[in-house]
Coordinates of C-alpha atoms in Angstrom, one line a residue:
M144 CA 25.7 -10.2 -24.6
A145 CA 26.7 -11.2 -28.1
S146 CA 23.8 -9.1 -29.5
H147 CA 25.6 -5.9 -28.4
S148 CA 28.4 -6.4 -30.9
D149 CA 25.9 -5.6 -33.7
T150 CA 23.5 -3.2 -32.1
A151 CA 22.2 -1.6 -35.4
G152 CA 21.8 -5.0 -37.0
V153 CA 19.8 -6.5 -34.1
Q154 CA 17.6 -3.4 -33.9
D155 CA 17.0 -3.5 -37.7
Q156 CA 15.8 -7.2 -37.3
V157 CA 13.6 -6.3 -34.3
L158 CA 11.9 -3.5 -36.3
R159 CA 11.4 -5.7 -39.3
E160 CA 9.8 -8.4 -37.3
L161 CA 7.5 -5.9 -35.6
L162 CA 6.4 -4.3 -38.9
D163 CA 5.9 -7.6 -40.6
A164 CA 3.8 -9.0 -37.8
H165 CA 1.6 -5.9 -37.5
R166 CA 1.2 -5.1 -41.2
D167 CA -2.5 -6.1 -41.4
T168 CA -3.6 -4.5 -38.1
G169 CA -5.7 -1.3 -38.1
F170 CA -2.7 0.8 -37.1
G171 CA -0.4 -0.9 -39.6
Q172 CA -2.9 -0.3 -42.5
D173 CA -3.5 3.3 -41.4
H174 CA 0.3 4.0 -41.4
G175 CA 1.3 2.0 -44.5
F176 CA 3.4 -0.6 -42.9
A177 CA 3.4 -2.6 -46.2
N178 CA 5.4 0.2 -47.8
I179 CA 8.0 0.6 -45.1
K180 CA 11.5 -0.7 -46.2
T181 CA 13.9 1.3 -44.0
Y182 CA 14.1 3.1 -40.7
E183 CA 13.8 6.4 -42.6
D184 CA 10.5 5.1 -44.1
F185 CA 9.3 4.2 -40.6
V186 CA 10.0 7.7 -39.3
R187 CA 8.2 9.3 -42.2
A188 CA 5.2 7.0 -41.9
V189 CA 4.7 7.0 -38.1
P190 CA 4.9 10.3 -36.1
I191 CA 6.0 10.2 -32.4
Q192 CA 3.1 8.9 -30.4
D193 CA 1.8 9.3 -26.9
Y194 CA -1.0 7.5 -25.1
Q195 CA -3.7 9.9 -26.3
S196 CA -2.8 9.4 -30.0
L197 CA -2.8 5.6 -29.5
H198 CA -5.9 5.6 -27.3
P199 CA -8.4 5.2 -30.2
Y200 CA -6.7 1.9 -31.2
I201 CA -6.3 0.7 -27.5
H202 CA -9.9 1.6 -26.9
R203 CA -11.0 -0.8 -29.7
V204 CA -8.8 -3.5 -28.3
L205 CA -10.3 -3.0 -24.8
H206 CA -13.7 -3.6 -26.4
G207 CA -12.7 -6.8 -28.1
Q208 CA -11.5 -5.5 -31.5
S209 CA -7.9 -6.9 -31.2
E210 CA -7.2 -6.4 -34.9
A211 CA -7.0 -2.6 -34.3
L212 CA -3.5 -3.1 -32.8
L213 CA -2.6 -6.8 -32.6
P214 CA -1.5 -9.3 -35.2
P215 CA -3.9 -11.9 -36.5
G216 CA -4.2 -14.8 -34.0
E217 CA -2.6 -12.8 -31.1
S218 CA -4.9 -12.6 -28.1
V219 CA -4.8 -10.4 -25.1
E220 CA -3.9 -12.0 -21.7
M221 CA -4.6 -8.9 -19.7
F222 CA -4.2 -5.1 -19.7
S223 CA -1.3 -3.7 -17.7
M224 CA -2.8 -0.6 -15.9
T225 CA -1.2 2.5 -14.7
S226 CA -2.1 6.2 -14.1
G227 CA -2.5 8.3 -17.2
T228 CA -1.6 12.0 -17.7
T229 CA -5.1 13.3 -17.1
G230 CA -7.1 11.0 -14.7
R231 CA -8.1 8.1 -17.0
P232 CA -5.9 5.1 -16.4
K233 CA -3.6 3.8 -19.2
H234 CA -4.3 0.3 -20.4
I235 CA -1.4 -1.5 -22.1
P236 CA -2.5 -4.7 -24.0
V237 CA -0.4 -7.6 -22.8
T238 CA -0.2 -10.4 -25.4
R239 CA 1.5 -13.7 -24.9
R240 CA 4.4 -12.5 -27.0
F241 CA 4.8 -9.3 -25.0
A242 CA 4.6 -11.3 -21.7
K243 CA 7.3 -13.6 -23.1
A244 CA 9.5 -10.6 -23.9
M245 CA 9.0 -9.3 -20.3
Q246 CA 9.7 -12.8 -18.9
D247 CA 12.9 -13.0 -21.0
G248 CA 13.9 -9.6 -19.7
F249 CA 13.6 -10.8 -16.1
T250 CA 15.7 -13.8 -16.9
L251 CA 18.4 -11.6 -18.5
F252 CA 18.3 -9.4 -15.3
G253 CA 18.2 -12.3 -12.9
Y254 CA 21.0 -14.5 -14.4
P255 CA 23.9 -12.1 -13.8
A256 CA 22.5 -11.1 -10.4
I257 CA 22.4 -14.7 -9.2
M258 CA 25.8 -15.5 -10.7
D259 CA 27.2 -12.5 -8.9
H260 CA 25.6 -13.7 -5.6
R261 CA 25.8 -17.4 -5.6
E262 CA 24.8 -17.6 -2.0
V263 CA 21.2 -17.3 -3.1
W264 CA 21.2 -20.5 -5.1
L265 CA 18.3 -22.8 -4.1
R266 CA 17.3 -20.5 -1.3
P267 CA 13.8 -18.9 -1.0
I268 CA 13.0 -15.5 -2.6
L269 CA 10.6 -12.9 -1.2
Q270 CA 8.7 -10.8 -3.9
I271 CA 6.5 -7.9 -3.1
S272 CA 4.1 -7.3 -6.1
S273 CA 0.7 -6.0 -7.0
P274 CA -2.4 -8.0 -8.2
M275 CA -2.9 -9.0 -11.8
Q276 CA -6.5 -8.1 -11.5
E277 CA -7.6 -4.8 -9.9
T278 CA -10.5 -4.3 -12.4
V279 CA -11.7 -6.0 -15.5
S280 CA -12.0 -4.8 -19.1
P281 CA -15.4 -4.4 -20.9
T282 CA -14.7 -8.0 -22.3
G283 CA -13.9 -9.4 -18.8
L284 CA -10.1 -9.5 -19.1
P285 CA -7.9 -8.7 -16.0
C286 CA -6.6 -5.2 -15.6
G287 CA -3.8 -4.7 -13.1
A288 CA -0.1 -5.2 -12.6
I289 CA 1.9 -7.2 -15.2
S290 CA 4.0 -8.6 -12.3
G291 CA 1.0 -10.6 -11.3
L292 CA 1.0 -12.3 -14.7
M293 CA 4.7 -12.9 -14.5
A294 CA 4.2 -14.8 -11.3
K295 CA 1.4 -16.8 -12.9
M296 CA 3.6 -17.7 -15.8
Q297 CA 6.5 -19.0 -13.6
K298 CA 7.3 -22.7 -13.9
P299 CA 6.2 -24.7 -10.8
I300 CA 9.8 -25.5 -9.9
V301 CA 10.6 -21.7 -9.9
R302 CA 7.3 -20.8 -8.1
R303 CA 8.3 -23.0 -5.2
M304 CA 11.3 -20.8 -4.5
Y305 CA 9.0 -17.9 -3.7
V306 CA 7.8 -17.7 -0.1
I307 CA 4.8 -15.5 -0.5
P308 CA 1.5 -17.1 -1.8
R309 CA 0.2 -15.3 -4.9
D310 CA -3.1 -14.6 -3.2
V311 CA -1.4 -12.2 -0.8
T312 CA -1.4 -9.7 -3.6
Q313 CA -5.2 -9.6 -3.5
I314 CA -5.3 -8.3 0.1
A315 CA -6.9 -4.9 -0.2
D316 CA -5.8 -3.4 3.1
P317 CA -2.2 -2.4 2.5
I318 CA -1.0 -2.7 6.1
S319 CA -2.5 -6.2 6.4
K320 CA -0.8 -7.1 3.1
F321 CA 2.6 -6.1 4.4
Y322 CA 2.0 -7.8 7.7
T323 CA 0.9 -11.0 6.0
T324 CA 3.9 -10.8 3.6
L325 CA 6.2 -10.5 6.6
R326 CA 4.5 -13.2 8.5
C327 CA 4.8 -15.6 5.6
G328 CA 8.5 -14.8 5.1
I329 CA 9.7 -14.9 8.7
G330 CA 11.0 -18.4 9.5
K331 CA 12.0 -18.9 5.9
D332 CA 15.7 -18.6 4.8
V333 CA 15.0 -15.7 2.5
S334 CA 18.0 -15.0 0.2
F335 CA 16.9 -11.8 -1.5
I336 CA 13.9 -9.4 -1.7
T337 CA 12.7 -8.2 -5.0
T338 CA 10.2 -5.4 -5.7
A339 CA 10.0 -2.3 -7.9
N340 CA 9.8 0.4 -5.3
P341 CA 12.3 0.5 -2.3
S342 CA 9.5 2.1 -0.2
S343 CA 7.7 -1.2 -0.3
T344 CA 10.7 -3.0 1.3
I345 CA 11.0 -0.3 3.9
K346 CA 7.3 -0.4 4.7
L347 CA 7.4 -4.2 5.0
I348 CA 9.9 -3.9 7.8
E349 CA 8.3 -0.9 9.4
V350 CA 4.9 -2.6 9.6
G351 CA 6.7 -5.4 11.5
Q352 CA 8.3 -2.8 13.9
H353 CA 4.9 -1.2 14.5
H354 CA 3.1 -4.5 15.2
T355 CA 6.0 -6.3 16.9
E356 CA 4.0 -7.6 19.8
Q357 CA 1.3 -9.2 17.7
L358 CA 3.9 -10.5 15.2
L359 CA 5.8 -12.3 18.0
R360 CA 2.6 -13.7 19.4
D361 CA 1.6 -15.0 15.9
I362 CA 5.1 -16.6 15.4
A363 CA 4.9 -18.3 18.9
D364 CA 1.3 -19.6 18.4
G365 CA 1.5 -20.5 14.7
T366 CA -1.3 -18.0 13.8
L367 CA -1.9 -15.1 11.5
T368 CA -3.8 -12.1 12.8
P369 CA -3.4 -9.1 10.5
P370 CA -4.1 -5.6 11.8
G371 CA -6.8 -5.1 9.2
P372 CA -9.4 -7.0 7.2
V373 CA -8.3 -10.2 5.4
D374 CA -10.5 -12.9 4.0
P375 CA -10.8 -15.5 6.8
H376 CA -10.9 -18.4 4.3
F377 CA -7.5 -17.2 3.0
I378 CA -6.1 -17.0 6.6
E379 CA -7.3 -20.6 7.2
S380 CA -5.6 -21.8 4.0
L381 CA -2.2 -20.7 5.4
K382 CA -0.6 -23.3 7.7
F383 CA 1.9 -22.1 10.2
K384 CA 3.7 -24.2 12.8
P385 CA 4.1 -22.7 16.3
D386 CA 7.7 -21.5 16.8
P387 CA 8.1 -20.2 20.3
K388 CA 11.9 -20.6 20.0
L389 CA 12.0 -18.1 17.1
A390 CA 9.7 -15.7 18.9
A391 CA 12.0 -15.8 22.0
H392 CA 15.1 -15.3 19.8
L393 CA 13.4 -12.2 18.2
E394 CA 12.4 -10.8 21.5
A395 CA 16.0 -11.1 22.8
C396 CA 17.3 -9.3 19.6
I397 CA 14.7 -6.5 20.0
A398 CA 15.8 -6.0 23.6
R399 CA 19.4 -5.8 22.5
D400 CA 18.9 -3.5 19.4
G401 CA 15.8 -1.6 20.4
E402 CA 13.7 -2.6 17.4
L403 CA 13.0 -5.4 15.0
L404 CA 15.5 -5.6 12.2
P405 CA 15.8 -7.9 9.1
K406 CA 19.1 -9.3 10.4
H407 CA 17.3 -10.9 13.3
F408 CA 15.4 -13.3 11.1
W409 CA 16.9 -13.2 7.5
N410 CA 20.4 -13.6 6.0
I411 CA 19.7 -11.3 3.0
T412 CA 22.3 -11.6 0.2
F413 CA 21.1 -8.6 -1.9
L414 CA 18.1 -6.4 -2.5
A415 CA 16.6 -5.9 -6.0
N416 CA 14.7 -2.6 -6.5
W417 CA 14.8 0.7 -8.3
T418 CA 17.6 3.1 -7.1
G419 CA 17.4 5.8 -9.8
G420 CA 15.8 9.2 -10.0
T421 CA 14.1 10.4 -6.7
L422 CA 14.0 6.8 -5.4
K423 CA 17.7 7.0 -4.5
L424 CA 16.4 9.1 -1.6
Y425 CA 15.2 5.9 0.0
L426 CA 18.7 4.3 0.1
P427 CA 19.8 5.7 3.5
R428 CA 16.7 4.2 5.1
L429 CA 17.3 0.9 3.4
R430 CA 20.9 1.0 4.8
E431 CA 19.5 1.7 8.3
L432 CA 17.4 -1.4 8.1
F433 CA 19.6 -3.8 6.1
G434 CA 23.1 -2.5 6.7
D435 CA 25.6 -2.8 3.8
V436 CA 23.6 -5.5 1.9
P437 CA 24.3 -5.0 -1.9
I438 CA 21.5 -3.5 -3.9
R439 CA 20.9 -4.4 -7.6
D440 CA 18.7 -2.0 -9.5
I441 CA 16.0 -3.8 -11.5
G442 CA 16.3 -1.5 -14.5
L443 CA 14.0 0.8 -16.4
L444 CA 10.9 -1.2 -16.2
A445 CA 7.3 -0.1 -16.7
S446 CA 3.8 -1.2 -17.7
E447 CA 5.0 -0.6 -21.3
G448 CA 8.0 -2.9 -21.1
R449 CA 11.5 -3.5 -19.9
F450 CA 14.1 -1.2 -21.5
S451 CA 17.3 -1.7 -19.6
I452 CA 19.1 -4.6 -17.8
P453 CA 21.5 -3.6 -15.0
L454 CA 24.6 -5.9 -14.9
N455 CA 26.2 -4.7 -11.6
D456 CA 25.2 -3.8 -8.1
G457 CA 25.2 -0.2 -6.8
T458 CA 24.2 1.6 -9.9
P459 CA 20.8 2.5 -11.5
A460 CA 22.4 2.1 -15.0
G461 CA 21.7 -0.8 -17.3
V462 CA 22.4 -1.9 -20.8
A463 CA 19.5 -1.2 -23.2
D464 CA 17.3 -4.2 -24.0
I465 CA 17.8 -4.2 -27.7
M466 CA 16.4 -7.7 -28.3
H467 CA 12.8 -7.0 -27.2
N468 CA 12.3 -3.4 -28.2
F469 CA 13.1 -1.0 -31.0
L470 CA 14.5 2.0 -29.2
E471 CA 14.8 5.6 -30.3
F472 CA 16.0 8.6 -28.3
I473 CA 15.2 12.3 -28.5
P474 CA 18.0 14.6 -27.4
A475 CA 16.7 16.1 -24.1
D476 CA 17.1 19.7 -25.1
E477 CA 15.0 19.1 -28.2
A478 CA 12.2 17.1 -26.6
D479 CA 9.7 19.9 -26.4
G480 CA 9.6 20.4 -30.2
D481 CA 6.6 19.5 -32.3
N482 CA 8.6 17.1 -34.5
P483 CA 11.7 16.3 -32.5
P484 CA 14.6 14.5 -34.1
T485 CA 15.4 10.9 -32.9
L486 CA 18.6 8.9 -32.7
R487 CA 19.0 5.2 -32.7
A488 CA 20.6 3.2 -29.9
H489 CA 24.0 2.9 -31.6
E490 CA 24.1 6.7 -32.2
L491 CA 24.0 7.9 -28.6
E492 CA 26.9 9.7 -26.8
I493 CA 28.1 9.0 -23.3
G494 CA 27.3 11.8 -20.9
Q495 CA 24.3 13.0 -22.9
R496 CA 20.6 13.1 -21.8
Y497 CA 17.8 11.7 -24.0
V498 CA 14.1 11.0 -23.8
L499 CA 13.1 7.4 -24.5
V500 CA 10.9 6.4 -27.5
V501 CA 9.7 2.8 -27.7
T502 CA 8.3 0.4 -30.3
N503 CA 7.7 -3.1 -29.0
W504 CA 5.4 -6.2 -28.7
A505 CA 2.9 -4.3 -26.6
S506 CA 1.9 -2.8 -30.0
L507 CA 3.3 0.6 -29.0
W508 CA 4.6 2.5 -32.0
R509 CA 7.3 5.3 -31.6
Y510 CA 5.8 5.8 -28.1
N511 CA 7.2 8.7 -26.2
M512 CA 7.8 7.3 -22.7
D513 CA 8.5 10.8 -21.4
D514 CA 11.4 9.2 -19.4
Q515 CA 14.6 11.2 -19.3
I516 CA 17.7 9.0 -19.3
Q517 CA 21.5 9.7 -19.2
V518 CA 24.0 7.5 -21.1
V519 CA 26.9 6.6 -18.8
D520 CA 28.7 3.8 -20.7
R521 CA 28.5 1.4 -23.6
V522 CA 28.5 -2.3 -24.1
G523 CA 29.7 -2.9 -27.6
G524 CA 27.5 -0.6 -29.6
T525 CA 24.7 -0.5 -27.1
P526 CA 24.2 2.4 -24.6
V527 CA 24.2 1.8 -20.9
F528 CA 21.9 4.4 -19.3
E529 CA 20.2 5.3 -16.1
F530 CA 16.8 6.8 -15.4
L531 CA 16.8 10.4 -14.3
S532 CA 13.2 11.6 -14.2
R533 CA 9.8 11.7 -15.7
G534 CA 8.8 14.6 -18.0
R535 CA 9.1 18.2 -16.9
S536 CA 5.5 18.3 -15.8
T537 CA 5.5 15.1 -13.8
A538 CA 6.5 14.8 -10.1
N539 CA 7.4 11.5 -8.5
I540 CA 8.6 10.7 -5.0
T541 CA 7.7 7.1 -4.6
G542 CA 6.1 5.9 -7.9
E543 CA 2.9 8.1 -7.9
K544 CA 3.9 10.1 -11.0
I545 CA 1.5 13.0 -10.6
T546 CA 1.2 15.5 -13.5
E547 CA 0.7 19.2 -13.5
H548 CA -2.6 18.6 -15.4
Q549 CA -3.8 16.4 -12.5
V550 CA -2.8 18.9 -9.9
V551 CA -4.6 21.8 -11.7
T552 CA -7.7 19.7 -12.3
A553 CA -7.7 18.7 -8.6
M554 CA -7.6 22.3 -7.5
Q555 CA -10.5 23.1 -9.9
I556 CA -12.5 20.3 -8.3
V557 CA -11.7 21.7 -4.8
D558 CA -12.6 25.2 -5.9
S559 CA -16.0 24.0 -7.0
Q560 CA -16.6 21.9 -3.9
L561 CA -15.6 24.6 -1.4
D562 CA -16.7 27.6 -3.4
L563 CA -13.2 29.0 -3.5
K564 CA -11.2 31.1 -5.9
V565 CA -7.6 29.9 -5.9
D566 CA -5.8 31.4 -8.9
R567 CA -2.2 30.6 -8.0
F568 CA -0.6 27.9 -6.0
V569 CA 2.4 25.6 -6.1
M570 CA 2.8 21.9 -5.1
Q571 CA 6.1 20.3 -4.5
G572 CA 7.2 17.0 -3.0
R573 CA 9.2 16.9 0.2
F574 CA 11.1 13.8 1.1
D575 CA 10.9 12.7 4.8
R576 CA 10.5 9.5 6.8
V577 CA 7.0 9.5 5.2
P578 CA 7.3 11.7 2.1
Y579 CA 4.5 14.1 1.2
Y580 CA 3.6 17.1 -1.0
E581 CA 3.5 20.7 0.2
L582 CA 0.7 22.9 -1.1
R583 CA 2.0 26.5 -1.1
L584 CA -0.7 29.2 -1.6
E585 CA -1.9 32.7 -0.7
P586 CA -5.4 32.0 0.6
Q587 CA -8.3 34.5 0.8
A588 CA -9.2 35.6 4.3
G589 CA -11.2 33.0 6.2
V590 CA -10.3 30.1 4.0
D591 CA -9.8 26.8 6.0
V592 CA -6.5 25.8 4.4
A593 CA -6.4 22.4 6.3
R594 CA -9.8 21.5 4.8
L595 CA -8.7 22.7 1.4
A596 CA -5.5 20.5 1.6
T597 CA -7.6 17.5 2.6
A598 CA -10.0 18.0 -0.3
M599 CA -7.1 18.4 -2.6
D600 CA -5.6 15.1 -1.4
I601 CA -8.9 13.3 -2.0
A602 CA -9.4 14.9 -5.5
L603 CA -5.8 14.0 -6.5
G604 CA -6.3 10.4 -5.4
E605 CA -9.4 10.2 -7.6
L606 CA -7.4 11.4 -10.6
N607 CA -4.3 9.3 -10.0
M608 CA -4.7 5.7 -9.0
E609 CA -1.1 5.4 -8.0
Y610 CA -1.2 8.4 -5.8
A611 CA -4.3 7.0 -4.1
G612 CA -2.5 3.7 -3.7
K613 CA 0.6 5.2 -2.1
R614 CA -1.6 7.3 0.2
K615 CA -3.6 4.3 1.3
S616 CA -0.5 2.2 2.0
G617 CA 1.1 5.0 4.0
R618 CA 4.1 5.4 1.7
L619 CA 2.9 9.0 1.0
G620 CA 1.7 11.3 3.7
P621 CA -1.2 13.8 3.4
I622 CA -0.8 17.1 1.6
S623 CA 0.7 19.8 3.9
P624 CA -0.6 23.4 3.3
I625 CA 1.8 26.3 3.7
I626 CA 0.4 29.8 3.8
L627 CA 2.5 32.4 1.9
E628 CA 2.5 36.2 2.3
P629 CA 0.4 37.9 -0.4
G630 CA 2.5 38.6 -3.5
T631 CA 5.0 35.9 -2.9
L632 CA 4.2 33.8 -5.9
A633 CA 3.8 36.8 -8.2
A634 CA 7.3 37.9 -7.1
A635 CA 8.7 34.4 -7.8
D636 CA 7.1 34.5 -11.3
A637 CA 8.6 37.9 -12.0
A638 CA 12.1 36.7 -10.9
A639 CA 11.7 33.7 -13.2
I640 CA 10.8 35.9 -16.1
A641 CA 13.7 38.2 -15.5
E642 CA 16.2 35.2 -15.1
R643 CA 15.0 33.7 -18.4
K644 CA 15.1 37.0 -20.2
G645 CA 11.7 36.1 -21.7
R646 CA 8.7 38.2 -22.4
S647 CA 5.9 38.0 -19.8
E648 CA 3.3 36.9 -22.4
Q649 CA 5.5 33.8 -23.1
F650 CA 5.9 32.9 -19.5
K651 CA 3.9 29.8 -18.2
P652 CA 3.6 29.7 -14.4
Q653 CA 4.3 26.3 -12.8
F654 CA 1.8 24.7 -10.5
L655 CA 3.8 21.6 -9.9
L656 CA 7.5 21.7 -9.1
T657 CA 9.2 18.4 -10.0
D658 CA 12.4 18.8 -7.9
V659 CA 12.0 17.2 -4.5
L660 CA 12.8 19.0 -1.3
E661 CA 14.7 16.9 1.2
A662 CA 14.1 16.9 4.9
D663 CA 17.0 19.3 5.5
G664 CA 15.7 21.8 2.9
R665 CA 18.1 20.8 0.1
I666 CA 16.7 20.3 -3.3
H667 CA 17.0 16.9 -5.1
A668 CA 17.0 18.0 -8.7
T669 CA 15.2 15.6 -11.1
G670 CA 16.9 16.7 -14.3

């Protein structure tokens, strides 16, 4: 907290340490790090980057040439992997120093949360996370979720507080993974649940509701019988004691309340998950399941790093993490320019929107996160901001982050597969008990739109690993086709051109709408 009394000075020191450490890397030599003395020098030497511009350097690191991006003696522990803009996954090199920065960020988040909720002290924690290794790099390093590495790095005394064995993250079948997670947690005095996406917490309980009879039988018998495939050796390694008393208690609670609820088996002090952007749409369902349990947003957190630290319940806003990142911000209304201006953390104004630009120990340099944030407060000289949305061409209901490029490419694949000619269509997310995307189009006569939507669903999953994962786990439903009257989309384009008072040759039709339709037809604007 003391660092926020000298935001500019702390940020100057972070930038200097990063530049000095990376001076002799390939990227540092190519951009003249040795000659950079001031922030203004840094801006002149290093243009705003994206993943595509950094990819040649990351590609070299992936193939063992760590000196392309990493300081001498710095080795890669793993590659944090997430969906890219096109279809090729992004690989973020995770060094020991970057991992330590992430670990420090979790400590900075966790300490005030636990101090505010002292009832959790020395009580078990349930974490829902993804595997550290989903694939391997060309040199054999794990590629997956950095949360898996964070779990591996925990001190043994801390690890014992977590009720879910790390190997549960390796269960491929998502329903079996949720079932096993719930089975391991029931019977333990879980104090809080932590995960990134609130849909995971919801799915955890709903899987229990869907498989209640089997779950009660497993609790009574001291067994584990997941609904899908799980390595039998792993099942044998888990030891459960028969607990017919708990099973009978749960059965009585279900008879009284009509369904299995977390309050029947846990005394949850708070939930820790994202609540900003479109994910706030999940909060009513969390309330249905957990009542008025406090919710602490975990902050703006991605494969590329942690960028904010929430200090209070009930808000997605957090103070910028200025100790582990050098942060810049593009004013939102200037973000589409070729060479947009940037502001430093201490220069931001409350109430204004910006796009986040990051330099940090993942060896990302002036990296445009394409995340739009809004400043809501200040701690000392440091902004407190909340996440609003991904870029204007990215849709996101539950963490899938599909891009317009991916949607158009998927339709091109479907056109080729089914020998169709679909010139104009629009996809848009609709939030429901199981959210999904609508595909609105004006098909040719005789086109099987259901088959087209299914093929589109498959193609999009092949282009976006996170979309495929959300579909597989049931957190996203299948694409739903909607047939429009001929001329509907052309009329909508004409209306948009007229409203913007622009020339038709400058108009770019949208194939992906990023605002989310709610179940009652209202629009949840994403900024």
